[in-house]
Short mmCIF file of C-alpha atoms and ligand atoms in Angstrom, two decimals:
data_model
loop_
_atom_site.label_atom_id
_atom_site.label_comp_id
_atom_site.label_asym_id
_atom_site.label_seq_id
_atom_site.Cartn_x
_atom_site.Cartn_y
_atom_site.Cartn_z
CA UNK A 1288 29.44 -13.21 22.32
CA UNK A 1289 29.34 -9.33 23.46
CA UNK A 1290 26.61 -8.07 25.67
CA UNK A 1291 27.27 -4.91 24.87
CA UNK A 1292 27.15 -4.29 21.42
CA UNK A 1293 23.24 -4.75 20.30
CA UNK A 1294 21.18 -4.14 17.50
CA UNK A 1295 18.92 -0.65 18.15
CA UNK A 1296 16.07 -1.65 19.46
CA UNK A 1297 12.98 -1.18 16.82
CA UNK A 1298 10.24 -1.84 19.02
CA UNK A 1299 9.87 -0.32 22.66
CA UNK A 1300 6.12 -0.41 22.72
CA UNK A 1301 6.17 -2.45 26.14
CA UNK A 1302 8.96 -0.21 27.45
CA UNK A 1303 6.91 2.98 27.15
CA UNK A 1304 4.17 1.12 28.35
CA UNK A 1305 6.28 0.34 31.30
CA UNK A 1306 6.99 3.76 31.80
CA UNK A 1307 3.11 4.87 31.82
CA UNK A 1308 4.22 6.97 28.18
CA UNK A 1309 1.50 6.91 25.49
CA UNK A 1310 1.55 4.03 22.96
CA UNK A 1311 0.47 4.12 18.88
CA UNK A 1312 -1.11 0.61 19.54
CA UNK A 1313 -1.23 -2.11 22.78
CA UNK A 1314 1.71 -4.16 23.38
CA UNK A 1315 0.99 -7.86 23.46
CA UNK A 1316 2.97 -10.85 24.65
CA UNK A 1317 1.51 -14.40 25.98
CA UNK A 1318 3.23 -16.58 29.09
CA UNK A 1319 4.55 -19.93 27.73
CA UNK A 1320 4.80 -18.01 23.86
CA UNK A 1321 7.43 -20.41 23.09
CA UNK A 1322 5.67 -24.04 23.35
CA UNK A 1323 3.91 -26.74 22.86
CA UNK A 1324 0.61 -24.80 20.87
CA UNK A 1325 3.22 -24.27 18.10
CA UNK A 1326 4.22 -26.99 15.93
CA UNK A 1327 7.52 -26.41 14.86
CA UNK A 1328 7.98 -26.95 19.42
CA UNK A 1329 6.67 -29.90 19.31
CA UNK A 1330 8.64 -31.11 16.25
CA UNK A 1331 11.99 -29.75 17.64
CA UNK A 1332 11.27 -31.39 21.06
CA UNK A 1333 10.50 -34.94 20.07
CA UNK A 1334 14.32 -34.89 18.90
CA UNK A 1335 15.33 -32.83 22.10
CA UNK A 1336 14.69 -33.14 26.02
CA UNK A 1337 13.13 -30.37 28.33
CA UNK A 1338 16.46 -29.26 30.09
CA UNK A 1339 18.89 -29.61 27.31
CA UNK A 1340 17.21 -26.86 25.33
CA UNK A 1341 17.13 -24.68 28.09
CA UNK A 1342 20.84 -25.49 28.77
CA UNK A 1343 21.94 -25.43 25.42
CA UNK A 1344 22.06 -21.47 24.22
CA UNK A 1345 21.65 -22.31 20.65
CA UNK A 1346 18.41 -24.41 21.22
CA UNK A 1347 16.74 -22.06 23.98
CA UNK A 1348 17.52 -19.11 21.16
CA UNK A 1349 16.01 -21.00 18.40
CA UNK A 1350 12.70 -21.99 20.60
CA UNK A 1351 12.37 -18.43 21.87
CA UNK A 1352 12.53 -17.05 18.44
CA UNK A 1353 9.55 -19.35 16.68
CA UNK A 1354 6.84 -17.15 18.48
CA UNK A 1355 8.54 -14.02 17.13
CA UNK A 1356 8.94 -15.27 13.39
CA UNK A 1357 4.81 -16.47 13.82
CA UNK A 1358 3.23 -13.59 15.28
CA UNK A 1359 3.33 -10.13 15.81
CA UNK A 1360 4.14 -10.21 19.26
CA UNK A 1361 5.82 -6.39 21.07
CA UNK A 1362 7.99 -8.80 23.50
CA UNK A 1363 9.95 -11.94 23.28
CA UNK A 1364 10.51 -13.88 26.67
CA UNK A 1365 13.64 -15.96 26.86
CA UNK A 1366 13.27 -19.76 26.53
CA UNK A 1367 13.92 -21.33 29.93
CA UNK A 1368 11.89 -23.02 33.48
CA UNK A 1369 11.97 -21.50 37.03
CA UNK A 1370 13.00 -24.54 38.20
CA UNK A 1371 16.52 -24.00 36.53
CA UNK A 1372 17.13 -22.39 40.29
CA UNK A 1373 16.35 -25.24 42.39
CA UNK A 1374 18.39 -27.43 40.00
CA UNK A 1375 21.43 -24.89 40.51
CA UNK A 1376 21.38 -25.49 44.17
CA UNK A 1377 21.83 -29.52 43.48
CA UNK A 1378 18.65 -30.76 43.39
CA UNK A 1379 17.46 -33.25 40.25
CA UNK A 1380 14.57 -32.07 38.13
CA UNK A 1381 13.06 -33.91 35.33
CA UNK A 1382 10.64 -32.69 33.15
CA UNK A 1383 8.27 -36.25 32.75
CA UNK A 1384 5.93 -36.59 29.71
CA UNK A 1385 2.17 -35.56 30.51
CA UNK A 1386 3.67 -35.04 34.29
CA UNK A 1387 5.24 -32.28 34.16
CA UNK A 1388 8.22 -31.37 36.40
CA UNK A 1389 9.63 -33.82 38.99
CA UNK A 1390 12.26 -33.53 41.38
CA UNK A 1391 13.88 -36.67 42.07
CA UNK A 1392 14.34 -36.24 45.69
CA UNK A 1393 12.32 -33.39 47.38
CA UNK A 1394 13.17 -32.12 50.88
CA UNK A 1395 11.92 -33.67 53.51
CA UNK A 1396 12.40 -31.03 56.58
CA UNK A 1397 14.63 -28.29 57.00
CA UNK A 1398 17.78 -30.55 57.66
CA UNK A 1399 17.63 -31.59 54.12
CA UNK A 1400 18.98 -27.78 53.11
CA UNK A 1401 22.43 -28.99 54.65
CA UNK A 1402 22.48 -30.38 50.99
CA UNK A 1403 21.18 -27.37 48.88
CA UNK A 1404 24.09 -25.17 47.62
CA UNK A 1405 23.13 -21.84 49.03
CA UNK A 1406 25.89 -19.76 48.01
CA UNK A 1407 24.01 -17.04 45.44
CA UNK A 1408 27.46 -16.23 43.69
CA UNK A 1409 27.75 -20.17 42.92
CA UNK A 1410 23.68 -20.57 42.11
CA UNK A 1411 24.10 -17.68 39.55
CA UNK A 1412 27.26 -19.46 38.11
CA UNK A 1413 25.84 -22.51 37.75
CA UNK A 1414 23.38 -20.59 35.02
CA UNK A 1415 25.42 -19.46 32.82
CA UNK A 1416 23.91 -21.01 29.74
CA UNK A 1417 21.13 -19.20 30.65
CA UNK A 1418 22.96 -15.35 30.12
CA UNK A 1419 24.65 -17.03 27.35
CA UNK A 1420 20.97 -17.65 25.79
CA UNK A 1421 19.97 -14.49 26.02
CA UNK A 1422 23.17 -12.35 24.80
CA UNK A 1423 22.83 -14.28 21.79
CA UNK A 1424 18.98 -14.12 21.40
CA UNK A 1425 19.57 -10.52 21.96
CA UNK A 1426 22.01 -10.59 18.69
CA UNK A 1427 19.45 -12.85 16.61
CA UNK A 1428 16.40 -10.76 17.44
CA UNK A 1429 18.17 -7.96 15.86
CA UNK A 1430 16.15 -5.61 17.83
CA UNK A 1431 12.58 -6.32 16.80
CA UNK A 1432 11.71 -6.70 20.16
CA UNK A 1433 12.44 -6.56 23.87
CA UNK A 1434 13.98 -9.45 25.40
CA UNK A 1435 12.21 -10.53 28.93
CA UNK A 1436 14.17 -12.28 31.60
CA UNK A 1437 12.65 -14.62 34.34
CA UNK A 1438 12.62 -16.31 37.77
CA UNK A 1439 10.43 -17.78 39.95
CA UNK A 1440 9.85 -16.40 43.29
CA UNK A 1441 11.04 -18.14 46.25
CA UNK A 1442 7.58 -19.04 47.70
CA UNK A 1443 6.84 -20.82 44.47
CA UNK A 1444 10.05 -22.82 43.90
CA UNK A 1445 9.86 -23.58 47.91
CA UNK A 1446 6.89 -25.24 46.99
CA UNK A 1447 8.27 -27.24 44.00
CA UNK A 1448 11.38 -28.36 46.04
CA UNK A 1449 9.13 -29.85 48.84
CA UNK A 1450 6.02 -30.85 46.92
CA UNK A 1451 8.63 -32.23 44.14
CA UNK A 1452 5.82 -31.91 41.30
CA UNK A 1453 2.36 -30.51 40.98
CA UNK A 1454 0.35 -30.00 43.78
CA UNK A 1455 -3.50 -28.73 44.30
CA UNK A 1456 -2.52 -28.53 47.81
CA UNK A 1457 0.64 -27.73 48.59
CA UNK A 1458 0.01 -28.75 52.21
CA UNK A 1459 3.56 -30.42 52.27
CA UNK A 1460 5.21 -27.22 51.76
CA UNK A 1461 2.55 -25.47 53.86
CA UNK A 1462 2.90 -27.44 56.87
CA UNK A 1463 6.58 -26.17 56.59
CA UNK A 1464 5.10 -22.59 57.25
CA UNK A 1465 2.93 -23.54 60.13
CA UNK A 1466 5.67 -25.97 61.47
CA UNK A 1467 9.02 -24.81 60.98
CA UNK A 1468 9.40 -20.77 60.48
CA UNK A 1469 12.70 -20.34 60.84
CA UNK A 1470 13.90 -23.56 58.75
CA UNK A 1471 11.09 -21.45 55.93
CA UNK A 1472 13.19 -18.56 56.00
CA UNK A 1473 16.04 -19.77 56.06
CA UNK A 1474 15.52 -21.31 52.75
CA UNK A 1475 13.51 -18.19 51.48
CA UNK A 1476 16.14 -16.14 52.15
CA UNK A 1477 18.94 -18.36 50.17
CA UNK A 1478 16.27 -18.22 47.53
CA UNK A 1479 16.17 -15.10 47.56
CA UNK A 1480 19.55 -13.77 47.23
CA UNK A 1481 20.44 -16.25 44.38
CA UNK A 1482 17.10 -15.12 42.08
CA UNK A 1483 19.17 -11.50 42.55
CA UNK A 1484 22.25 -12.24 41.69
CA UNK A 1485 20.52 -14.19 38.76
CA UNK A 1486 17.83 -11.47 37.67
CA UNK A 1487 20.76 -9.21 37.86
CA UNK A 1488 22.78 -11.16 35.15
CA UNK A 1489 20.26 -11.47 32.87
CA UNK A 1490 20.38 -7.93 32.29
CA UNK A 1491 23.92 -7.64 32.57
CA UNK A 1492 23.48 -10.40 29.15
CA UNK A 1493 20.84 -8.19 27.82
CA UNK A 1494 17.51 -8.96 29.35
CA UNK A 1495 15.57 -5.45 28.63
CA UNK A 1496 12.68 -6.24 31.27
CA UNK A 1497 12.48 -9.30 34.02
CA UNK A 1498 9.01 -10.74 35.42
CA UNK A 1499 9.30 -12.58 38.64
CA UNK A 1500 6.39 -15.65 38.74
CA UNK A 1501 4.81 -16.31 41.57
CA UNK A 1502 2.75 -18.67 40.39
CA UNK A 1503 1.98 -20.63 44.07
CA UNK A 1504 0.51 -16.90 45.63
CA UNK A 1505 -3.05 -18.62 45.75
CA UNK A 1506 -2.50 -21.47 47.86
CA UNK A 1507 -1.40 -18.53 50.81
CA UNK A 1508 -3.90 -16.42 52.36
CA UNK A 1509 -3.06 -13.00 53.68
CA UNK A 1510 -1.43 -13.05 56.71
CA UNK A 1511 0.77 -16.32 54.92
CA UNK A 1512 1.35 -13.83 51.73
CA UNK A 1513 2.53 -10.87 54.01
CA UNK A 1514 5.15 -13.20 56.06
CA UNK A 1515 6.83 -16.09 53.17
CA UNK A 1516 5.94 -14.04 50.05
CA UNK A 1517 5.78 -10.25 49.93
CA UNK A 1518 9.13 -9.36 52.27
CA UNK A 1519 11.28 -11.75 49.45
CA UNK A 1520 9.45 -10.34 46.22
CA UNK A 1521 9.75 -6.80 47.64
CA UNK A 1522 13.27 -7.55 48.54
CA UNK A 1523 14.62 -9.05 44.63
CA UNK A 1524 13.06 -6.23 43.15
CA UNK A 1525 14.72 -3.73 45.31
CA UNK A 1526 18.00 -6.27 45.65
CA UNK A 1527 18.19 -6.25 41.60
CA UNK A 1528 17.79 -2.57 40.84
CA UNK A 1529 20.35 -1.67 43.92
CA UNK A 1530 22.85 -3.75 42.26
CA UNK A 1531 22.11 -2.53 38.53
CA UNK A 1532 22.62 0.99 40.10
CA UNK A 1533 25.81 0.54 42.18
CA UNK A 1534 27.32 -0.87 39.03
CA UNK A 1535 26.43 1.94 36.74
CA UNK A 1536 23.74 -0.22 34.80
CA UNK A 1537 20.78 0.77 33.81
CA UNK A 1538 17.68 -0.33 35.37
CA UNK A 1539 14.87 -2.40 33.23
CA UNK A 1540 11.37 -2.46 34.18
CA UNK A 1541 10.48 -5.16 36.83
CA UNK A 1542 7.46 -7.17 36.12
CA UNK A 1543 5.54 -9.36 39.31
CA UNK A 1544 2.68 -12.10 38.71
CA UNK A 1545 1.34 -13.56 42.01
CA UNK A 1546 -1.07 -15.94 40.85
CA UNK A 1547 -4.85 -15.79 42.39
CA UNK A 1548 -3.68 -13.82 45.45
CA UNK A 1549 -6.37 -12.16 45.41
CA UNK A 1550 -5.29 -10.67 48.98
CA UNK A 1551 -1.78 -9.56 47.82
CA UNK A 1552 -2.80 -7.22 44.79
CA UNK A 1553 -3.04 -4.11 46.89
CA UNK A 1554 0.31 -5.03 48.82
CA UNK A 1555 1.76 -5.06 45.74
CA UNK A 1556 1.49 -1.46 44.84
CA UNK A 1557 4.04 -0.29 47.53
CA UNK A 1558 7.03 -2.51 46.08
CA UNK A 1559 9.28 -1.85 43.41
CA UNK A 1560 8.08 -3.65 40.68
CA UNK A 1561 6.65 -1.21 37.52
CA UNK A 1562 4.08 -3.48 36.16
CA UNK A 1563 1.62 -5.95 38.20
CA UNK A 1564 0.83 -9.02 36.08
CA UNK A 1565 -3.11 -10.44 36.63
CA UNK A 1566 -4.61 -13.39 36.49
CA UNK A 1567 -7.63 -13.82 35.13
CA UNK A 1568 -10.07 -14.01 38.13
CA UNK A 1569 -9.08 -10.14 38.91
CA UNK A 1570 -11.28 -7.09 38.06
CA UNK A 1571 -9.56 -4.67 35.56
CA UNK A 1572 -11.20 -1.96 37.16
CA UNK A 1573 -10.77 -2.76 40.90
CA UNK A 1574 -7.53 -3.36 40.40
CA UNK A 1575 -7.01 0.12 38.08
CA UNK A 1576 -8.22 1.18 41.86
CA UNK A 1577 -5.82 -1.12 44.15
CA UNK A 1578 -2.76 -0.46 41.73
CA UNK A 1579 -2.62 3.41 41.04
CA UNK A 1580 1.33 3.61 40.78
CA UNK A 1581 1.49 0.43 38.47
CA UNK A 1582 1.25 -0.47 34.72
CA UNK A 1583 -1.13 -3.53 34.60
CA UNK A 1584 -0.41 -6.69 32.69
CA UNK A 1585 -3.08 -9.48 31.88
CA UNK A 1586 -5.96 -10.80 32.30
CA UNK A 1587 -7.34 -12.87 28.85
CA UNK A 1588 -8.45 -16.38 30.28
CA UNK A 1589 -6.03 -18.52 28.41
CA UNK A 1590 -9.25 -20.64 27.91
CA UNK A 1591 -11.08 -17.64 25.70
CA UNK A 1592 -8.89 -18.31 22.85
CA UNK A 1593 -10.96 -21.61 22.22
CA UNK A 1594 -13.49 -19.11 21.54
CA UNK A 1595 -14.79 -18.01 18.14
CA UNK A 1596 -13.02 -15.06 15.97
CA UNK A 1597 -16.30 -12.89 16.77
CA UNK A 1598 -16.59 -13.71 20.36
CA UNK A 1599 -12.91 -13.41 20.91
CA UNK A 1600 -12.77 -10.32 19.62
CA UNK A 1601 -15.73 -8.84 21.86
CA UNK A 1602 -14.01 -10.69 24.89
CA UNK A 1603 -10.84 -8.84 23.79
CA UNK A 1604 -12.45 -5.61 23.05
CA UNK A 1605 -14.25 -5.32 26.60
CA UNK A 1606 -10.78 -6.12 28.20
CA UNK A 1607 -9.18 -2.91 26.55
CA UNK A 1608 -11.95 -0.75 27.39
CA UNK A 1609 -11.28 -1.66 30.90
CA UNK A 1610 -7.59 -1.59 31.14
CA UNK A 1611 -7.60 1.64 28.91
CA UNK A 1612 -4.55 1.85 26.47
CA UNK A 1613 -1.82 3.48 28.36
CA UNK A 1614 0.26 1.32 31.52
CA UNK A 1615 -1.30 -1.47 30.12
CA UNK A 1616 0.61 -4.57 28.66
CA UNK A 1617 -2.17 -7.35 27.22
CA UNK A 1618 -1.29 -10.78 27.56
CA UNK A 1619 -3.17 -13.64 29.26
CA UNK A 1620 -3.74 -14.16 32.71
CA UNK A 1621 -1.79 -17.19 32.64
CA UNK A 1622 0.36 -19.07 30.37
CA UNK A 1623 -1.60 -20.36 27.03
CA UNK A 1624 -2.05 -24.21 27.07
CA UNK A 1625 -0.63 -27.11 25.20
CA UNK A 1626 -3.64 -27.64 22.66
CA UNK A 1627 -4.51 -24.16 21.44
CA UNK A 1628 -5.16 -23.00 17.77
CA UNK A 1629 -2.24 -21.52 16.56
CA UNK A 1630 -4.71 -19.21 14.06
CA UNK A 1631 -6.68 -18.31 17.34
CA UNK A 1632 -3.35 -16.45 18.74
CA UNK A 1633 -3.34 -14.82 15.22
CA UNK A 1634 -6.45 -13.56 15.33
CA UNK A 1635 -6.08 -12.47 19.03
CA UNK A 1636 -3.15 -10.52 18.48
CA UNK A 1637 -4.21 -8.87 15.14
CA UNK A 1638 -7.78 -7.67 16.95
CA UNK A 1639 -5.38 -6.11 20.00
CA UNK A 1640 -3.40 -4.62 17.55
CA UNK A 1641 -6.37 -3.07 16.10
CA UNK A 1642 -8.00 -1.61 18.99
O1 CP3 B 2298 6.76 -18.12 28.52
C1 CP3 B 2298 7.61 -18.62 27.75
O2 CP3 B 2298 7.40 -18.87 26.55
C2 CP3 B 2298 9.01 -18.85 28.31
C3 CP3 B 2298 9.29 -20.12 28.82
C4 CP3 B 2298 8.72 -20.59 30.15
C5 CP3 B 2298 8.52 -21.96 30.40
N1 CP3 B 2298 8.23 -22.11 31.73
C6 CP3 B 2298 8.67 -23.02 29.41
C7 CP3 B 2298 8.00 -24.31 29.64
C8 CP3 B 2298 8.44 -19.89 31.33
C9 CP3 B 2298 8.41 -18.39 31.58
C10 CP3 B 2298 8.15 -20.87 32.32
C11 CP3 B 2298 7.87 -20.54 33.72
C12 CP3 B 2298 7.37 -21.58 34.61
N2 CP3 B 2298 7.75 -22.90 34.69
C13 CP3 B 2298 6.43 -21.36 35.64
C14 CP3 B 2298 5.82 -20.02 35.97
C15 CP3 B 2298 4.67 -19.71 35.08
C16 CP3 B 2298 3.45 -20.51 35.42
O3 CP3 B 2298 3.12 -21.39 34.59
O4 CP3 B 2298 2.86 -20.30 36.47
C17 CP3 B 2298 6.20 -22.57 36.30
C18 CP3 B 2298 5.26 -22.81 37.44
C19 CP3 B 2298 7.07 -23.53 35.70
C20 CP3 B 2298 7.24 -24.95 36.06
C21 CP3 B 2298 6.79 -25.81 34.96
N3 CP3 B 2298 7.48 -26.01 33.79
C22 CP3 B 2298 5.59 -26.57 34.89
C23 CP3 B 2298 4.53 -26.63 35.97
C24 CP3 B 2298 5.59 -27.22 33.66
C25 CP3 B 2298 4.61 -28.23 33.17
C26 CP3 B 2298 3.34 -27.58 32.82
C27 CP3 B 2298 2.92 -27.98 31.46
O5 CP3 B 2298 2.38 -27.09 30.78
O6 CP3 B 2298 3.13 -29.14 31.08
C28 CP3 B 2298 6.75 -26.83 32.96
C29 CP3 B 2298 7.12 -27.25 31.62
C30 CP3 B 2298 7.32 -26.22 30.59
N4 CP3 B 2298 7.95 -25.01 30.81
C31 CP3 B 2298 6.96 -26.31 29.21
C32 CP3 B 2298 7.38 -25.13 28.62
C33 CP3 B 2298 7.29 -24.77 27.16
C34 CP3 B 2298 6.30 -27.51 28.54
C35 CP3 B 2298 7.13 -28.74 28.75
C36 CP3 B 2298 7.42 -29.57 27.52
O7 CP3 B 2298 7.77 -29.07 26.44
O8 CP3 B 2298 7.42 -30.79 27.70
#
């Protein structure tokens, strides 16, 4: 399949947004678009597991598309898991029933990385399906809209690989901050350089814009964020647009979502990512104030699309007038859960559209 060849793109709404260039109406995309609120997910999963759609280009293109056929949504975001990463440095993940993801064996202490393959150039070959999924979601979008690339950040899948599941906690991984720096960096900075060489293939298979989840960012506190988090998300968005630009590529807008660091938001405004994603404890306003260089992305609780048309719609409304319409991306300020309406999202994005 050529990753070079692409339909025009029809659509660059979030792109000028991006940029901080006027738009004709909001862009609007929603974390976890492609899943279980949708039907035709749940019907194509009970014949299918977790990992082989993400591994098998064909399926992850087909799930990624459903959203995009549904709604009007400015952004599509490729069907995959950040855990993909942890699985291409050896470990076994499992994605249980009304569990969620499990790692079969999670590191113990920092011997354990002996085991991990921690060669980037092999991690990033071990995902190929994944830059085969997007060059040829790329194709079948036929440039309706921008295709968004992902990883997790290497706090976050730290956390998976030692927790080995969901944790309110996290003090297993934590303790490994407190207890064992060096063995910490050591496997933050293997992380690290394999989300790179990975964020940088994406585009090189057509990703348009990547968005780097730090979804663990709360469980830190400041002086925690500033050591294990900020150095390694500061360094994969400088590490990924070095390498686009020493190979003559161009660079796509770089997208960061540390989830309820509360402490990290103004940090965040001196790295190299164009647009801060917020959750949706944060102040549109205050952090208009903390963020001056950045295009904001967020901050609908995922839970206000329970709500009723009319109350969505002020809830929605309100949000605008705070972000304002330009370097602004709407989404919600996390990903949308399992249960929601499917006519809710409708009316959502139709209202945004409107404003
Ligand atoms: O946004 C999209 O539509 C793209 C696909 C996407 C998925 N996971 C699909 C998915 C993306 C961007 C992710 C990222 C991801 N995965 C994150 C970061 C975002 C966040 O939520 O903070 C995290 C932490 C994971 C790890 C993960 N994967 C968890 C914790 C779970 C279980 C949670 C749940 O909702 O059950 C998953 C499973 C998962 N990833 C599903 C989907 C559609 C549902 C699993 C299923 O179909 O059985």
């Amino acid at each position: 399949m050529d990753s070079k060849n692409f339909p025009a793109l029809k659509n660059d709404r979030i792109l000028k947004a991006a940029r901080g260039e006027p738009v004709d109406r909001v862009p609007v995309w929603i974390m976890r678009q492609a899943g279980r609120y949708l039907p035709e997910f749940r019907e194509f999963r009970k014949e299918h597991e977790f990992f082989e759609i993400c591994q098998t280009p064909e399926y992850a293109c087909e799930i990624t598309l459903q959203p995009i056929r549904r709604f009007d949504y400015d952004a599509s975001i490729i069907f995959s898991d950040i855990l993909v990463i942890p699985q291409a440095m050896g470990m076994e993940v499992k994605m249980e029933p009304g569990k969620g993801p499990t790692f079969t064996s999670p590191l113990i202490d920092s011997k354990d990385l002996d085991k991990l393959n921690m060669d980037p150039i092999a991690i990033a070959d071990y995902l190929k399906y994944v830059y085969d999924a997007i060059t040829l979601t790329r194709h079948k979008l036929e440039g309706k809209v921008p295709l968004i690339g992902f990883a997790g950040a290497p706090w976050t899948l730290m956390s998976y690989m030692i927790e080995g599941g969901g944790s309110t906690t996290q003090s297993k991984a934590k303790k490994w901050l407190y207890t064992d720096v060096e063995g910490s960096h050591k496997l933050l900075d293997a992380l690290t350089e394999g989300i790179v060489e990975y964020l940088y293939r994406q585009v090189v298979a057509g990703a348009q814009l990547l968005q780097v989840f730090e979804s663990h960012a709360g469980v830190l506190n400041e002086y925690l964020f500033k050591q294990f988090s900020l150095p390694y998300l500061a360094k994969i968005a400088s590490g990924v647009k070095a390498k686009l630009e020493a190979n003559s590529i161009s660079s796509v807008p770089m997208i960061v979502f540390a989830k309820d660091g509360h402490f990290a938001i103004p940090f965040l405004n001196d790295t190299p990512y164009d647009i801060v994603s917020l959750d949706w404890t944060q102040d549109p306003l205050k952090c208009r104030e903390m963020l001056p260089d950045k295009t904001l992305q967020g901050n609908l609780d995922p839970c206000a699309l329970y709500s009723s048309k009319e109350d969505l719609e002020k809830l929605a409304k309100s949000m605008i007038e705070k972000f304002g319409k330009t370097k602004y991306i709407c989404n919600l300020g996390h990903g949308i859960y399992p249960d929601m309406d499917p006519e809710h999202v409708k009316w959502f994005i139709d209202f945004i559209h409107s404003c």
